């Protein structure tokens, strides 16, 4: 829908529904929405790229103060009328420069890889599991669980903890279904104050748009209640963290058929995946360390990617670059029934467009090169000795942000997919983030060292 007649008709429909302003929301390198608002009478200009931005004012858009402005062009197919502010129409957007797609933009990068998949005859389906905490921010900046009764050691699936946050949960669930996303499950998650929403998978671009909006919506509804919704990977050392597990499959562009799915009886490995599915997984494993930088893109991410840490039980988070069946100690899990696989090291701070672009490209490379992922790992990998791990050839994922960014920087595949400019922007910002963290004196250091020495 991009002809002048289509836009004019759409404008009149939106006006009739009470829309007064339009927002074309693109994202920065972190996946955070940015954009300008225009009165609806200027929608036709906006669609043609009238809204210009100084890229130097934002993180990761690769511009200097002397560069020409980039434009934001909304995707009309992604439009959402804000349920809590119906005067505003939200649209995902792409950046352009001089009328051409601006390649230092992660949504543009994803669309480029999706086009490559289409040339191979494939579409990419993606489901993202949305985990988050709903907390109270205290006057001193600390975060507390607002429900005083939500204090079980194992609160996962707790009905009382769920019902005590019902007002917020109901707003979220109702809006998800009103938007047509088909919520099929939501629950109290494994930590106090933590919840998960699972809605139907879709094509990858649509899912990334939805995940971006979901984070914005969750924060808004929590703020209405004086609370903070946070997707921070690990707010508490002694509780599980926020994952954003990527569930992935390819489909045939002509028939719509899932090309990963087969009867487990027809799969020699018994997981219900076709050879294409295993080849895709092998590509993801091949580039696992580099991919970890975009799946887990913050300093805090690596407080989540631990076997146990300061917790009373295992963390559920992956630390190994490995795959298996319904085994959550692998970074890649093939759930019961097969037909898809799950990358478990993606967390709530992920830029979904950037991660989806790279993981799809890695999988497509696995298919083109007919790679083999090796044997599925079915044991509790947390309990393997170092000798057993090394004998099986199981490698660790990066253990901090710097290791991950160095792996990202060292893998030529990343530049092939993203181009040098976008690759370099990510490296620049993430190395800066690591440096700023490393140069900060923490409360733990003060407590440990101030009286010791």
Coordinates of N, CA and C in Angstrom, one line a residue, residues 109-110 113-114 116-117 120 122 124 248 250 260 276-292 294-295 321 332 341 343 353-373 408 411-418:
X109 N 18.8 -4.0 7.5 CA 19.7 -5.1 7.4 C 18.9 -6.4 7.4
X110 N 17.9 -6.5 8.2 CA 17.1 -7.7 8.3 C 16.3 -7.9 7.0
X113 N 18.6 -9.5 4.4 CA 18.8 -11.0 4.5 C 17.5 -11.8 4.2
X114 N 16.4 -11.2 4.5 CA 15.1 -11.8 4.2 C 15.0 -12.0 2.6
X116 N 17.5 -12.3 0.6 CA 18.4 -13.4 0.2 C 17.7 -14.8 0.5
X117 N 17.0 -14.9 1.6 CA 16.3 -16.1 1.9 C 15.3 -16.4 0.8
X120 N 16.4 -18.0 -2.2 CA 16.7 -19.4 -2.0 C 15.3 -20.2 -1.9
X122 N 12.9 -19.5 0.4 CA 12.5 -19.6 1.8 C 11.9 -18.3 2.4
X124 N 11.1 -16.8 6.5 CA 11.6 -17.0 7.9 C 10.6 -16.7 8.9
X248 N 12.6 -20.5 15.8 CA 12.8 -20.3 14.4 C 12.5 -21.5 13.5
X250 N 12.1 -22.2 8.8 CA 11.9 -21.7 7.5 C 10.7 -22.3 6.8
X260 N 11.4 -27.4 7.9 CA 12.2 -28.0 9.0 C 11.4 -29.2 9.6
X276 N 17.5 -30.0 6.3 CA 17.6 -28.5 6.2 C 17.7 -27.9 7.6
X277 N 16.8 -28.4 8.5 CA 16.8 -27.9 9.8 C 18.1 -28.0 10.5
X278 N 18.7 -29.2 10.4 CA 20.0 -29.5 11.1 C 21.1 -28.6 10.4
X279 N 21.1 -28.5 9.1 CA 22.1 -27.6 8.5 C 22.0 -26.2 8.9
X280 N 20.7 -25.7 9.1 CA 20.5 -24.3 9.6 C 21.1 -24.2 11.0
X281 N 20.8 -25.2 11.9 CA 21.4 -25.2 13.2 C 22.9 -25.2 13.2
X282 N 23.5 -26.0 12.3 CA 24.9 -26.0 12.2 C 25.5 -24.7 11.8
X283 N 24.9 -23.9 11.0 CA 25.3 -22.6 10.7 C 25.3 -21.7 11.9
X284 N 24.2 -21.8 12.7 CA 24.1 -21.0 13.9 C 25.2 -21.4 14.9
X285 N 25.5 -22.7 15.0 CA 26.6 -23.1 15.9 C 27.9 -22.6 15.4
X286 N 28.2 -22.7 14.1 CA 29.4 -22.2 13.5 C 29.8 -20.8 13.9
X287 N 28.7 -19.9 13.9 CA 28.9 -18.5 14.3 C 28.4 -18.2 15.7
X288 N 28.3 -19.2 16.5 CA 27.7 -19.0 17.8 C 28.3 -17.9 18.7
X289 N 29.6 -17.9 18.8 CA 30.3 -16.8 19.6 C 30.0 -15.4 19.1
X290 N 30.0 -15.2 17.8 CA 29.7 -13.9 17.2 C 28.2 -13.5 17.4
X291 N 27.3 -14.5 17.2 CA 25.9 -14.3 17.4 C 25.6 -13.9 18.8
X292 N 26.4 -14.5 19.7 CA 26.1 -14.2 21.1 C 26.1 -12.7 21.4
X294 N 25.0 -10.3 19.7 CA 23.8 -9.6 19.3 C 22.6 -10.2 20.1
X295 N 22.6 -11.5 20.4 CA 21.6 -12.1 21.2 C 21.6 -11.6 22.6
X321 N 27.8 -23.5 23.5 CA 27.5 -23.4 22.1 C 27.2 -24.8 21.6
X332 N 20.9 -24.1 22.0 CA 19.9 -24.3 21.0 C 19.1 -25.6 21.4
X341 N 13.4 -24.7 16.1 CA 14.4 -24.7 17.1 C 14.4 -23.4 17.8
X343 N 16.8 -20.6 20.0 CA 18.0 -20.1 20.5 C 17.8 -19.4 21.9
X353 N 15.9 -6.9 15.3 CA 16.2 -6.9 13.9 C 17.6 -7.3 13.6
X354 N 18.5 -6.8 14.4 CA 20.0 -7.2 14.2 C 20.2 -8.7 14.5
X355 N 19.6 -9.2 15.6 CA 19.8 -10.6 15.9 C 19.2 -11.5 14.8
X356 N 18.0 -11.1 14.4 CA 17.3 -11.9 13.4 C 18.1 -11.9 12.1
X357 N 18.6 -10.8 11.7 CA 19.4 -10.7 10.5 C 20.6 -11.7 10.5
X358 N 21.3 -11.6 11.6 CA 22.5 -12.4 11.7 C 22.2 -13.9 11.8
X359 N 21.2 -14.3 12.6 CA 21.0 -15.7 12.8 C 20.4 -16.3 11.6
X360 N 19.6 -15.6 10.8 CA 19.1 -16.1 9.6 C 20.2 -16.3 8.6
X361 N 21.1 -15.3 8.5 CA 22.2 -15.4 7.5 C 23.1 -16.6 7.9
X362 N 23.3 -16.8 9.2 CA 24.1 -18.0 9.6 C 23.5 -19.3 9.2
X363 N 22.2 -19.4 9.4 CA 21.4 -20.6 9.1 C 21.4 -20.8 7.6
X364 N 21.3 -19.8 6.8 CA 21.3 -19.9 5.3 C 22.6 -20.4 4.9
X365 N 23.7 -19.9 5.5 CA 25.0 -20.4 5.2 C 25.2 -21.9 5.5
X366 N 24.6 -22.3 6.6 CA 24.6 -23.7 6.9 C 24.0 -24.6 5.9
X367 N 22.9 -24.1 5.3 CA 22.2 -24.8 4.3 C 23.0 -24.8 3.0
X368 N 23.5 -23.6 2.6 CA 24.3 -23.6 1.4 C 25.5 -24.5 1.4
X369 N 26.1 -24.5 2.6 CA 27.4 -25.3 2.7 C 27.1 -26.7 3.2
X370 N 25.8 -27.1 3.5 CA 25.5 -28.4 3.9 C 26.2 -28.8 5.2
X371 N 26.2 -27.9 6.2 CA 27.0 -28.2 7.4 C 26.2 -29.2 8.3
X372 N 27.0 -29.8 9.2 CA 26.5 -30.9 10.1 C 26.7 -30.4 11.5
X373 N 25.7 -30.3 12.3 CA 25.8 -29.8 13.7 C 26.4 -30.8 14.7
X408 N 32.6 -11.3 17.6 CA 31.8 -10.6 16.6 C 32.8 -9.9 15.6
X411 N 34.9 -12.5 13.3 CA 34.3 -13.4 12.4 C 34.0 -12.6 11.1
X412 N 34.6 -12.9 10.0 CA 34.4 -12.2 8.7 C 33.0 -12.3 8.2
X413 N 32.3 -13.3 8.6 CA 30.9 -13.5 8.2 C 30.0 -12.3 8.6
X414 N 30.3 -11.6 9.8 CA 29.5 -10.5 10.2 C 29.6 -9.4 9.2
X415 N 30.8 -9.0 8.8 CA 30.9 -7.9 7.8 C 30.2 -8.3 6.5
X416 N 30.3 -9.6 6.1 CA 29.6 -10.0 4.8 C 28.1 -9.8 4.9
X417 N 27.5 -10.0 6.1 CA 26.1 -9.8 6.3 C 25.7 -8.4 6.5
X418 N 26.4 -7.7 7.4 CA 25.9 -6.4 7.8 C 26.6 -5.2 7.0

